[in-house]
Coordinates of C-alpha atoms in Angstrom, one line a residue:
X103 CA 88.9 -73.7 -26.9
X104 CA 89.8 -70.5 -25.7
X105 CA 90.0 -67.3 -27.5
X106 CA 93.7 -65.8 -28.0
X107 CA 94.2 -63.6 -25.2
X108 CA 94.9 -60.1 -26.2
X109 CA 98.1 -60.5 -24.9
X110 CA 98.7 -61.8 -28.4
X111 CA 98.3 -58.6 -29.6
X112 CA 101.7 -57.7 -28.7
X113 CA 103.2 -59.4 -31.4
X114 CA 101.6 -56.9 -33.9
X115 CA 104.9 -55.1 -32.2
X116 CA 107.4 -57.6 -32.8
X117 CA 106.2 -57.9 -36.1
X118 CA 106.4 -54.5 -37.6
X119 CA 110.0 -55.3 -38.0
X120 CA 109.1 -56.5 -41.0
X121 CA 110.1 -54.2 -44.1
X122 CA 107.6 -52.2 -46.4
X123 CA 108.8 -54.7 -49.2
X124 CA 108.1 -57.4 -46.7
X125 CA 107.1 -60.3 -49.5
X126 CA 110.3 -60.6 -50.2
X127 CA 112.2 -60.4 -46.3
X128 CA 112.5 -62.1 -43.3
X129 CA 110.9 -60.8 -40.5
X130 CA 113.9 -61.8 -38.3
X131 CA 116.6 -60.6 -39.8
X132 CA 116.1 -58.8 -42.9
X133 CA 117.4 -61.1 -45.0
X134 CA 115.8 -62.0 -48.1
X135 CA 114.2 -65.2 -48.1
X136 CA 112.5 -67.9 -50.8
X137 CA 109.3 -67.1 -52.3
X138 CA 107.5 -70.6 -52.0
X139 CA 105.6 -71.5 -55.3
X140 CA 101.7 -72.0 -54.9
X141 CA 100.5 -75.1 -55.0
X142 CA 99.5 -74.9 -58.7
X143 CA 103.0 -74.1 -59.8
X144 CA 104.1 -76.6 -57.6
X145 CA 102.0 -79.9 -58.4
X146 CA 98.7 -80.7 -59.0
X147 CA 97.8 -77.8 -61.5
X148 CA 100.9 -78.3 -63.7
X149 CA 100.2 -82.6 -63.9
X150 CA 98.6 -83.9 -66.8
X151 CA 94.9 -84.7 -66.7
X152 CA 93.6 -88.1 -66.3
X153 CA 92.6 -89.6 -69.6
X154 CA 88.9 -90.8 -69.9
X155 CA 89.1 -94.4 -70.2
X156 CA 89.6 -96.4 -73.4
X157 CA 86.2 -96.7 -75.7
X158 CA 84.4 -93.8 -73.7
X159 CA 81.7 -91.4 -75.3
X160 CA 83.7 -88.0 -75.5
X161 CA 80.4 -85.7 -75.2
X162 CA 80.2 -83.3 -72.5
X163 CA 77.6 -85.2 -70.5
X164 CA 79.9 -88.5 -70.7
X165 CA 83.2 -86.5 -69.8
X166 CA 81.5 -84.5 -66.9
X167 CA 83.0 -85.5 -63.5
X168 CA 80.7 -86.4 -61.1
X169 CA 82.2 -85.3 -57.7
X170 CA 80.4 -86.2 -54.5
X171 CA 79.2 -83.6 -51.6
X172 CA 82.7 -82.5 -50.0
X173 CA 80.2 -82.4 -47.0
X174 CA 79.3 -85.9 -46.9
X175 CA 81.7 -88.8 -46.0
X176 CA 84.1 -90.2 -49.2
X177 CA 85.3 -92.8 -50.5
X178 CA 87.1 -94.1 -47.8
X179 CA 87.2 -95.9 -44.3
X180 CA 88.8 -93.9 -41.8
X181 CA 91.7 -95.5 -39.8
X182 CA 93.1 -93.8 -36.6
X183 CA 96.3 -93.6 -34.3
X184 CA 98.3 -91.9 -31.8
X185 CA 102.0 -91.0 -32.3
X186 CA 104.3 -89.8 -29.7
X187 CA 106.9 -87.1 -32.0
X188 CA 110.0 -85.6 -30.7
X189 CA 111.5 -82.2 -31.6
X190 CA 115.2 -83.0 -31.8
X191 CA 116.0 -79.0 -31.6
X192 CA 114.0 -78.3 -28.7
X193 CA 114.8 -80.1 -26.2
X194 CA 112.4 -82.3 -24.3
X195 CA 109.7 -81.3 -26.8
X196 CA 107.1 -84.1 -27.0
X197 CA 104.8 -83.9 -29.6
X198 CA 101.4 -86.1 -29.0
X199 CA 100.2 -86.4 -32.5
X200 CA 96.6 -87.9 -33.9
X201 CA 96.9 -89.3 -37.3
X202 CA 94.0 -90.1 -39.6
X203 CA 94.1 -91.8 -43.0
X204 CA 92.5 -93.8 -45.4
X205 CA 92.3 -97.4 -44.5
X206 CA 92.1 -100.2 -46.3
X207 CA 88.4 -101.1 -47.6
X208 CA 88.7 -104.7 -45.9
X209 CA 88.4 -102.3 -42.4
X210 CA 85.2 -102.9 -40.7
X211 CA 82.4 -100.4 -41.7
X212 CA 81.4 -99.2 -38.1
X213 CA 77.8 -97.6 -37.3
X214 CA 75.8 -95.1 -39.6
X215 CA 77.2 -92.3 -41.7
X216 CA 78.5 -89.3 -41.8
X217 CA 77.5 -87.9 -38.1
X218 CA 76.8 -88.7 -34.5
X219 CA 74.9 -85.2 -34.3
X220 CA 71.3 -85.9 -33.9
X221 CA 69.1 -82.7 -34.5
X222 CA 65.8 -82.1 -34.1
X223 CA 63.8 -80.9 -37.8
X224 CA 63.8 -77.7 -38.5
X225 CA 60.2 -77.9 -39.4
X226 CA 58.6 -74.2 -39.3
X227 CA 62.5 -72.3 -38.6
X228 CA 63.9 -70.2 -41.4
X229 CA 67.3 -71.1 -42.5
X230 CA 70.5 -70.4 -40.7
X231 CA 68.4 -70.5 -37.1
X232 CA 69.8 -73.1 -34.2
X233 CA 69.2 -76.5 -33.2
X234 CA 66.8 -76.2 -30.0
X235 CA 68.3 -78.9 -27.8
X236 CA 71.5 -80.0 -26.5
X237 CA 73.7 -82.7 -28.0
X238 CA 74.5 -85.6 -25.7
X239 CA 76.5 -87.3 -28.6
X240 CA 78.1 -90.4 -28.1
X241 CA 78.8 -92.1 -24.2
X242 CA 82.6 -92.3 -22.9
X243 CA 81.6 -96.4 -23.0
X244 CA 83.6 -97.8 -26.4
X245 CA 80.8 -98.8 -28.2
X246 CA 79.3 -97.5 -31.5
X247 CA 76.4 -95.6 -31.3
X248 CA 73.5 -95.4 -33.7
X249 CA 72.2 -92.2 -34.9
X250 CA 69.8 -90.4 -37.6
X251 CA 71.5 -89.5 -40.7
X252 CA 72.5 -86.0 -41.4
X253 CA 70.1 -85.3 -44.2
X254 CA 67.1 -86.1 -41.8
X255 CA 67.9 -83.1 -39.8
X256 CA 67.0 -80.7 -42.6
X257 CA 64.6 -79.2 -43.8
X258 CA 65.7 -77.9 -47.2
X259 CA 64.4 -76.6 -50.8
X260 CA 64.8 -79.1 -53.9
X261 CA 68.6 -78.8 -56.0
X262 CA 68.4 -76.2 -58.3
X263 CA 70.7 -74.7 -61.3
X264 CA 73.2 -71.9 -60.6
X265 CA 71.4 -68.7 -62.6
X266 CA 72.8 -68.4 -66.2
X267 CA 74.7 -71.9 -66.4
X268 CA 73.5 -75.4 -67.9
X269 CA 76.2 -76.8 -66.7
X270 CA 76.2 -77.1 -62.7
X271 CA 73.8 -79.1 -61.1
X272 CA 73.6 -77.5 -57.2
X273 CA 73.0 -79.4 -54.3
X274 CA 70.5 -78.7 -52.2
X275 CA 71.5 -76.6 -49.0
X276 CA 73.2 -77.9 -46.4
X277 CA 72.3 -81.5 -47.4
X278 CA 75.0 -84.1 -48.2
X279 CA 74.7 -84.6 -52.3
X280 CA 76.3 -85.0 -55.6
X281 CA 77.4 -82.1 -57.9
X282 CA 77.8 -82.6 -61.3
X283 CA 80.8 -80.5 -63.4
X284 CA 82.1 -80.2 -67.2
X285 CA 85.3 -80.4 -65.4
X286 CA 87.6 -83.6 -65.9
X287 CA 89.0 -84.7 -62.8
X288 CA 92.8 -84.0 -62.6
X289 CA 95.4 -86.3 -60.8
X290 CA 98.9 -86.7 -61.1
X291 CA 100.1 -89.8 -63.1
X292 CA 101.9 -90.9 -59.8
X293 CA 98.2 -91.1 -58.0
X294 CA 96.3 -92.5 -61.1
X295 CA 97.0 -96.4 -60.1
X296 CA 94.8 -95.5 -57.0
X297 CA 92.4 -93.2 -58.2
X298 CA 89.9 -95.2 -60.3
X299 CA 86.8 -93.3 -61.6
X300 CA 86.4 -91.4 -57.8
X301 CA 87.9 -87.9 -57.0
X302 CA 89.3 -89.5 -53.9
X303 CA 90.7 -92.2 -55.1
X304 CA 89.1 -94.9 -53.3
X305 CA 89.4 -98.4 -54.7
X306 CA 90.4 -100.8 -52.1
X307 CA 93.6 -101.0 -51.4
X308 CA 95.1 -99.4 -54.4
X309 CA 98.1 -100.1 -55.5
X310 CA 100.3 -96.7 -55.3
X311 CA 102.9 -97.9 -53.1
X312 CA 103.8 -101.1 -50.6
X313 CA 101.2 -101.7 -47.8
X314 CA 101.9 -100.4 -44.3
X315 CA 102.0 -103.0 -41.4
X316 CA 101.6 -101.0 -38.5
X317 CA 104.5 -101.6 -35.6
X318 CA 104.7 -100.0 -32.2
X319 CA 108.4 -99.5 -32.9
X320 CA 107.3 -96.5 -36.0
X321 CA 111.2 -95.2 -36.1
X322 CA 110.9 -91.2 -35.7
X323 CA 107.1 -91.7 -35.0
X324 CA 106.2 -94.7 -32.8
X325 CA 102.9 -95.3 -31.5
X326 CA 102.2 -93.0 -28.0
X327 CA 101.6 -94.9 -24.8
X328 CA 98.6 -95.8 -23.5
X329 CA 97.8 -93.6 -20.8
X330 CA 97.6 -90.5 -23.7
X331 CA 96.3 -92.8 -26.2
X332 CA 93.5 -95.3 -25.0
X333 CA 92.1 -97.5 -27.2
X334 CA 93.0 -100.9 -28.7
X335 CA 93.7 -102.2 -32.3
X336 CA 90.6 -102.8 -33.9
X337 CA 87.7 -100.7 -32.2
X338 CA 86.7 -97.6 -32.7
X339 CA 89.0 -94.8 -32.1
X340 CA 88.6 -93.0 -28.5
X341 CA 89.5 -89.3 -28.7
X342 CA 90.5 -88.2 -25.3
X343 CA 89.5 -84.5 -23.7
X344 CA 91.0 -85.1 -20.6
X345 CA 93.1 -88.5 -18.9
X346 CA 90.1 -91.4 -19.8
X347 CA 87.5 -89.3 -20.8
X348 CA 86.4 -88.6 -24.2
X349 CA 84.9 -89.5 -27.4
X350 CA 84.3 -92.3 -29.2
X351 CA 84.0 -92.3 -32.6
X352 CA 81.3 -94.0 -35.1
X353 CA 83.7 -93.5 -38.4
X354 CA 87.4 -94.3 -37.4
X355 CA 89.5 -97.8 -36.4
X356 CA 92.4 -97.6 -33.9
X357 CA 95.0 -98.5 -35.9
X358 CA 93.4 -100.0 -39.0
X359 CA 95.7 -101.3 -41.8
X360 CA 96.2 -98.4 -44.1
X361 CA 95.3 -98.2 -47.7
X362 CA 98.7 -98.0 -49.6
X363 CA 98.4 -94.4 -50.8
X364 CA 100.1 -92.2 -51.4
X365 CA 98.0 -89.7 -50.4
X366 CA 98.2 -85.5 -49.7
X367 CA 98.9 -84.6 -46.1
X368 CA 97.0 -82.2 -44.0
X369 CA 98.9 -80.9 -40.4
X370 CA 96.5 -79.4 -37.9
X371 CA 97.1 -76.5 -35.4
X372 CA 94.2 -76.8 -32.5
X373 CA 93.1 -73.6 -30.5
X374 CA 94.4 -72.1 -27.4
X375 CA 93.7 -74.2 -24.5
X376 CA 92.1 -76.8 -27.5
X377 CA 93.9 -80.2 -27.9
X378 CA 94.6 -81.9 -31.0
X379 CA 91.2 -83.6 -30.9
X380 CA 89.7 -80.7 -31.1
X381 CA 87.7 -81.0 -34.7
X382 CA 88.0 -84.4 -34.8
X383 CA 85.1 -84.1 -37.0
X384 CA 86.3 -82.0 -39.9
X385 CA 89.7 -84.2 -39.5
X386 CA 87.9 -87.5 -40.0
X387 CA 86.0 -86.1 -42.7
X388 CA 89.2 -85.2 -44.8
X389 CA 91.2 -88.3 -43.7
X390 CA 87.6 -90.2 -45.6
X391 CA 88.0 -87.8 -49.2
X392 CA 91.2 -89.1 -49.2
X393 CA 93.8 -86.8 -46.8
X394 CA 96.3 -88.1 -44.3
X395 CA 95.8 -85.7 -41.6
X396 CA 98.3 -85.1 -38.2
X397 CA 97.2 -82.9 -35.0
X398 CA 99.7 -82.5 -32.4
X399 CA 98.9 -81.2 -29.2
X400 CA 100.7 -77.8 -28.2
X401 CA 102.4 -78.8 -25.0
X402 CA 102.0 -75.6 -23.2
X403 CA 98.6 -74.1 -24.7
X404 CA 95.9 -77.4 -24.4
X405 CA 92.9 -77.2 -22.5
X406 CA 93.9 -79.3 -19.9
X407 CA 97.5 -76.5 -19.3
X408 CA 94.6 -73.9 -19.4
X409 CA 92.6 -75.7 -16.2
X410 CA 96.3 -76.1 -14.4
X411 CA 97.4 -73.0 -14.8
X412 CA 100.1 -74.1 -16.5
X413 CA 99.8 -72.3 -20.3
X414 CA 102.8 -70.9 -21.9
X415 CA 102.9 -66.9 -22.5
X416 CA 101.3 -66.4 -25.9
X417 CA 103.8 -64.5 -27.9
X418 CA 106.4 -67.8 -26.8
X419 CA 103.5 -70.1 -27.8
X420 CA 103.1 -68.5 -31.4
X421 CA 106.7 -69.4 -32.3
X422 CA 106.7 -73.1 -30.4
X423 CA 103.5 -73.3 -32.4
X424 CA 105.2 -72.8 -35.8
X425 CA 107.9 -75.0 -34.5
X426 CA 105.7 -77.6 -34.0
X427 CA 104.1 -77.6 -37.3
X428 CA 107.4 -77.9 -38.4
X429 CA 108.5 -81.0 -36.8
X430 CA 105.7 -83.1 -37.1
X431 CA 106.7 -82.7 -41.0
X432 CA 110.2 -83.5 -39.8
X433 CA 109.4 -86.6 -38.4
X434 CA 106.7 -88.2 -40.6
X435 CA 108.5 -87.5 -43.6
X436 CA 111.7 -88.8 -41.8
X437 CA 113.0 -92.2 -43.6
X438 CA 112.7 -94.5 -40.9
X439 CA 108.7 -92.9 -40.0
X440 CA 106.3 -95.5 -41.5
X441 CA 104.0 -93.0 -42.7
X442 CA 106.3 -91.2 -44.9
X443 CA 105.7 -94.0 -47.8
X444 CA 101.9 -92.9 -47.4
X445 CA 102.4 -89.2 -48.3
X446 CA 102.5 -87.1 -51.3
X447 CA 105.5 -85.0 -50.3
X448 CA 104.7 -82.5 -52.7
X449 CA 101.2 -82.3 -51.6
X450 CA 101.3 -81.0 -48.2
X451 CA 99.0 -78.2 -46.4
X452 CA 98.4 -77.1 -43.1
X453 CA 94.8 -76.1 -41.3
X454 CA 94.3 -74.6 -38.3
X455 CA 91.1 -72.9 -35.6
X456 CA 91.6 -69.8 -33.7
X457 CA 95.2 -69.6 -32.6
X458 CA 96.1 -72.3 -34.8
X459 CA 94.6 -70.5 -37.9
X460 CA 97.1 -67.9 -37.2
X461 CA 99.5 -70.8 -36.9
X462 CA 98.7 -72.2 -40.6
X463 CA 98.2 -68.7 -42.4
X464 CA 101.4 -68.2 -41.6
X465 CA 103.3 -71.8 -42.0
X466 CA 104.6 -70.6 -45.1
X467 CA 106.4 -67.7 -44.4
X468 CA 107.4 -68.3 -41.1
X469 CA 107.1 -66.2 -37.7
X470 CA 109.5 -64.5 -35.4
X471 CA 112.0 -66.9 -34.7
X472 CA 110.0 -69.8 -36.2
X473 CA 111.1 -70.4 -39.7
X474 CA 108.8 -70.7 -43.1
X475 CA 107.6 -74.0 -44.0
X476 CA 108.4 -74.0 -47.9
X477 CA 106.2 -77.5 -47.8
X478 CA 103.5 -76.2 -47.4
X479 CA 101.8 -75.4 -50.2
X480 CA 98.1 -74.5 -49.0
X481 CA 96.5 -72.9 -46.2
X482 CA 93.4 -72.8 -43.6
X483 CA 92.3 -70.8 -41.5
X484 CA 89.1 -71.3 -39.6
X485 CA 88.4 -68.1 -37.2
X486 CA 92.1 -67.5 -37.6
X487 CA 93.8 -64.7 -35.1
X488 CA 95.1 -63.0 -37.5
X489 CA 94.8 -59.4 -36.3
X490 CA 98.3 -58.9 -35.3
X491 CA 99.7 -59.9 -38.4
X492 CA 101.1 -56.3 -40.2
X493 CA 100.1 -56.4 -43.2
X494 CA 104.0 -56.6 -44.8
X495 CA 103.4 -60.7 -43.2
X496 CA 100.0 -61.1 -44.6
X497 CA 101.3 -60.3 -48.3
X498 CA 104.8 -62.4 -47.7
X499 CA 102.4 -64.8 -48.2
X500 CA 102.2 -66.6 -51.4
X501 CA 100.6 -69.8 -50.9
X502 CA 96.9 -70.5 -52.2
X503 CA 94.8 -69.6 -48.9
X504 CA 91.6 -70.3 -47.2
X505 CA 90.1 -68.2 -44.4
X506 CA 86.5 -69.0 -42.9
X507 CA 84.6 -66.9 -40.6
X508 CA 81.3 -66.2 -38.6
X509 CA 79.3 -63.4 -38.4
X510 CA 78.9 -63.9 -34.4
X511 CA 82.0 -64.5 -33.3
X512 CA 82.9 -62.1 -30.7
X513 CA 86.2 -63.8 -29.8
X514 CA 87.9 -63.5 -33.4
X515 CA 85.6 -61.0 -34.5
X516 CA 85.4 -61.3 -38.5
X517 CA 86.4 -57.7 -39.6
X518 CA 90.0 -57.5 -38.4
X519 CA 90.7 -60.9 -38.9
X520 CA 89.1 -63.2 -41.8
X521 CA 87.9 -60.8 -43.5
X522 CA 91.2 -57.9 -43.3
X523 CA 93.5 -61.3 -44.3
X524 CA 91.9 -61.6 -47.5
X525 CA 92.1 -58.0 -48.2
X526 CA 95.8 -58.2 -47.6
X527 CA 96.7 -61.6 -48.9
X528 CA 97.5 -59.9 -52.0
X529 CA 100.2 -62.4 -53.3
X530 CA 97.9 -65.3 -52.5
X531 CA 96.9 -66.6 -55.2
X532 CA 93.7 -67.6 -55.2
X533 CA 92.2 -66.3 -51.7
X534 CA 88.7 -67.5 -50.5
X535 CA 86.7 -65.7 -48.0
X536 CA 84.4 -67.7 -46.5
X537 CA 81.7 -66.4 -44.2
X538 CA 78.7 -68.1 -42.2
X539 CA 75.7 -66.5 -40.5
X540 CA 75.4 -67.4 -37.2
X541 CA 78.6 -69.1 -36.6
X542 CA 80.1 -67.7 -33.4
X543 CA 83.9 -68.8 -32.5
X544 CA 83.3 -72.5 -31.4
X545 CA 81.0 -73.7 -34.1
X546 CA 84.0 -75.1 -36.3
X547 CA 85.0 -76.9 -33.4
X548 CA 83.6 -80.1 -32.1
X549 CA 82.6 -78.8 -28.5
X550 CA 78.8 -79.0 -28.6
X551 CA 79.9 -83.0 -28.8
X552 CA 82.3 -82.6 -26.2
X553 CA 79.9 -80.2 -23.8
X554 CA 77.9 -83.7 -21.9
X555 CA 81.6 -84.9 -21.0
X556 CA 81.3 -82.4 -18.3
X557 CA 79.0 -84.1 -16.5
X558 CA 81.8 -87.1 -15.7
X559 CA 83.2 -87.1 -12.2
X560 CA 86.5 -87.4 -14.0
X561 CA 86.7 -84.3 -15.8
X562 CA 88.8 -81.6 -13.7
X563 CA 86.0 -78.8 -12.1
X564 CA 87.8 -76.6 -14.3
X565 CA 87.9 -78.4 -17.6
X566 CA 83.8 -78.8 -17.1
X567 CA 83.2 -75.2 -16.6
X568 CA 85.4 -74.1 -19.7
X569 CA 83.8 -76.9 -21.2
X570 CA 79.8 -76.1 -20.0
X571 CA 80.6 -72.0 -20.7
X572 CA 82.2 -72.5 -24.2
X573 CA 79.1 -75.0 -25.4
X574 CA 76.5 -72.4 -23.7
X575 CA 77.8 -70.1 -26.2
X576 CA 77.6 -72.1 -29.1
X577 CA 75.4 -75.1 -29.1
X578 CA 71.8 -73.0 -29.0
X579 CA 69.8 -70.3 -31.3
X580 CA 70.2 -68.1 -32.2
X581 CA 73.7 -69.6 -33.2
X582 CA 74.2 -71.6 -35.9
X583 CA 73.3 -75.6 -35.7
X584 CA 76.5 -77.6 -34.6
X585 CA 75.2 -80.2 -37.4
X586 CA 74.9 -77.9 -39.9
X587 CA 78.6 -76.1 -39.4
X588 CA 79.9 -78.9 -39.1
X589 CA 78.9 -79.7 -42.8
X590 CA 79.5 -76.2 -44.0
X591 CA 83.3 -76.1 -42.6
X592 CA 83.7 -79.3 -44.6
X593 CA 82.3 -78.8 -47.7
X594 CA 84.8 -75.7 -48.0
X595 CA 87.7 -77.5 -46.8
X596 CA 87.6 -80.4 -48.8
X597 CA 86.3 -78.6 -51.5
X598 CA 89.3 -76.4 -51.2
X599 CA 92.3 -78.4 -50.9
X600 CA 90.8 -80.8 -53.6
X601 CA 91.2 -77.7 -55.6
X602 CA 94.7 -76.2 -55.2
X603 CA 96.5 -79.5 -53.6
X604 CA 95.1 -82.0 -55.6
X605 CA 94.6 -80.0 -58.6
X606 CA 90.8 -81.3 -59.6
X607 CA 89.5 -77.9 -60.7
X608 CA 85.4 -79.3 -60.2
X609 CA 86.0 -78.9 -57.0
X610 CA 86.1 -74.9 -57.1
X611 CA 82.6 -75.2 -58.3
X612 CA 81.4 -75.8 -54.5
X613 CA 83.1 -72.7 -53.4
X614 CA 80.3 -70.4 -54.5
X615 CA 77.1 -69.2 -52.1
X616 CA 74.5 -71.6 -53.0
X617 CA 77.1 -75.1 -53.6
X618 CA 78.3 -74.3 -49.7
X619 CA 75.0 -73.6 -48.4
X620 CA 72.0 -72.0 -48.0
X621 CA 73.3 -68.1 -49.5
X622 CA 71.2 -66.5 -46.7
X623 CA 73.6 -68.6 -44.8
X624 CA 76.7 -68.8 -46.4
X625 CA 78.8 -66.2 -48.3
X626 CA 82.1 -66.8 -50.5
X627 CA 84.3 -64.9 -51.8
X628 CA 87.5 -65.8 -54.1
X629 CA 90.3 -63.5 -55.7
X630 CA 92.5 -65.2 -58.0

């Protein structure tokens, strides 16, 4: 929740070890080191394309691809539960971990998609301004709640066609939609059983690999007790913010059976003094388009160490963090981990907010004494902290990268970080800069949901007053509207890693100004 301190900054120091040539060395010892592939050299962009079926008309209207708002909810139900991971080379390293995935379609549909956010309209406010109430979300009582739909909180211009092209139908700003792409869709041949006509690959319960029976037992990643994990089998997944209190969610089953797969796999770095619920949002909306997705917490930099006074030093915390990332790979692609038959182990890629976006920028290459993740073969960064990365780091890095930022973030301010990254991601191939008016450092997070949970006797004094400060920042004008980030960090995300992970090239199309958003809103940039 937290900014990175600027005691952060220090590394900058530690880093400039690295050597002018430093693509090609190891910060920590000067020794050369692998040059991972990008993900399109890798996997998805080198598999063969998905034949149309048998008998179909070959025109381009008939072979378009018809890809669904990367905004919106996919294809499939969301199933949730809480691991408990240990770090075998650190020791007494825990690692609580959230997992999300897709569950089978037999799961229980639960209340009304894609959002809890309810918004007032926008009636007579010109595009990009702020919601003009608070957002008292969902009750810490596990029931579902019923809400107006996204698109109702809108107020937008009809779909129009991208200037110069007959070919891309746009959606309409900031409203979940279809987009239409002469693009076919692109899977491997080892996800075509399960991929049947959708870009996600929803179609029950597929038949990739065996089906998953849950078991507490889980070898190298058994289920976490219930003191960190509340919630039973069956009903709605509870996100906890602090001991009982939390969340409860309208798209997600505690430990629903999951679809058989195999799927990509997404790890998630949360903010300093965040947890791994964090932006629980974004990582059911991935888990639904089809992602498994994992978020440890970083023992040592949640909120709840932040209130206690008991936070690690930062420069310590960056490597523990890479570490982390590390072992949670470790363990659910360990052979007696029941997830590792769910996962595409050659589609893996890391996200990350704040602190944690410095965490996944750099997963691939390593930091300090935290070795490089060769797995990972994609990046995000949402308001990263990556200002005291040297430059030599930055263009080490050779995985396809995202990197979103806002225009009013005074935390992670977008200059030296977002947007001085993609300058110097110059062996990252392709960058995206993505940029949002009126985002300030918070708004891809889910606090303006979380902000009302101060108002609980439970919560800690101090966990309320970082929790009311950090949502007085960020849930009113003239920020952006938490519904409407929200959607916007999203869009690009899935949009992204459907792109360079999963190889389905339509998906690029959304990563231009008026696919994301309103382009008084939104801005995007892409190198190749």
């Amino acid at each position: 929740m937290a900014s990175v301190g600027a005691a952060v900054l220090i590394a900058a120091t530690l880093l400039n070890v690295v050597q002018a040539g430093g693509d090609d060395v190891d910060a920590r010892a000067g020794t050369p080191v692998a040059k991972p592939a990008t993900a399109a050299a890798q996997g998805p962009a080198a598999a063969p394309v998905e034949e149309p079926p048998a008998g179909s008309a070959s025109g381009p209207e008939e072979e378009s691809a018809i890809l669904s708002d990367p905004g919106g909810p996919g294809s499939w139900a969301v199933g949730y539960r809480t691991v408990r991971l240990v770090d075998p080379r650190r020791a007494g390293r825990v690692l609580i971990t959230s997992l999300w995935y897709p569950a089978r379609q037999s799961t229980p549909a639960l209340d009304v998609l894609p959002h809890t956010v309810v918004l007032p309209r926008t009636v007579g406010r010109s595009s990009g301004e702020g919601a003009v109430q608070s957002l008292p979300l969902v009750s810490t009582a596990r029931s579902t709640v019923r809400v107006a739909s996204l698109p109702d909180a809108f107020a937008s211009p009809p779909a129009r066609t991208e200037p110069g092209s007959s070919s891309v139908r746009l959606p309409r700003p900031d409203r979940p939609a279809a987009i239409r792409a002469t693009t076919l869709n692109r899977v491997t041949r080892a996800n075509t059983a399960n991929t049947a006509n959708t870009v996600d690959g929803a179609n029950g319960a597929g038949v990739g690999t065996p089906e998953v029976a849950w078991s507490a037992a889980g070898g190298s990643c058994p289920v976490a007790p219930s003191d960190v994990a509340p919630g039973a089998a069956g009903q709605p997944a509870f996100y906890p913010v602090v001991g009982q209190v939390g969340l409860v969610s309208d798209r997600a089953v505690t430990d629903a059976p999951p679809a058989r797969g195999p799927f990509p796999l997404v790890i998630f770095s949360h903010g300093s003094a965040g947890s791994r619920v964090q932006t629980a949002t974004l990582l059911e909306g991935l888990a639904s388009h089809g992602y498994i997705v994992a978020a440890p917490d970083h023992t040592g930099d949640t909120l709840v160490d932040a209130a206690e006074n008991r936070s690690v030093a930062q420069i310590p915390m960056a490597v523990d963090r890479s570490r982390d990332l590390t072992a949670v790979l470790d363990a659910l692609t360990g052979r007696t981990c029941q997830v590792r038959r769910l996962v595409q182990l050659d589609r893996i890629a890391s996200v990350g907010f704040s602190f944690g976006g410095l965490t996944s920028t750099v997963s691939s290459v390593g930091l300090l004494g935290a070795s490089a993740d060769p797995r990972i073969r994609a990046s995000v960064g949402l308001s990263a902290a990556t200002a005291p990365l040297p430059a030599a780091i930055l263009n080490a890095i050779r995985v396809p990268t995202l990197e979103l930022g806002g225009t009013r973030d005074i935390s992670i301010p977008l200059g030296p970080n977002a947007e001085r990254a993609f300058a110097q991601l110059t062996s990252s191939h392709p960058r995206v800069l993505v940029t949002v008016a009126g985002d300030t450092h918070n708004s891809f997070s889910d606090v303006c949901r979380q902000a009302h949970l101060a108002n609980d006797p439970r919560v800690p004094a101090e966990v309320a007053l970082r929790l009311t400060l950090t949502a007085a920042v960020t849930c009113s004008p003239p920020n952006i509207d938490p519904a409407r980030a929200e959607l916007l960090v999203q869009r690009a995300t899935v949009a992204f890693l459907g792109w360079q992970l999963r190889g389905q090239t339509a998906y690029r199309t959304f990563l231009i100004d008026q696919a994301l958003g309103d382009p008084g809103t939104v801005t995007a940039r892409t190198q190749p």
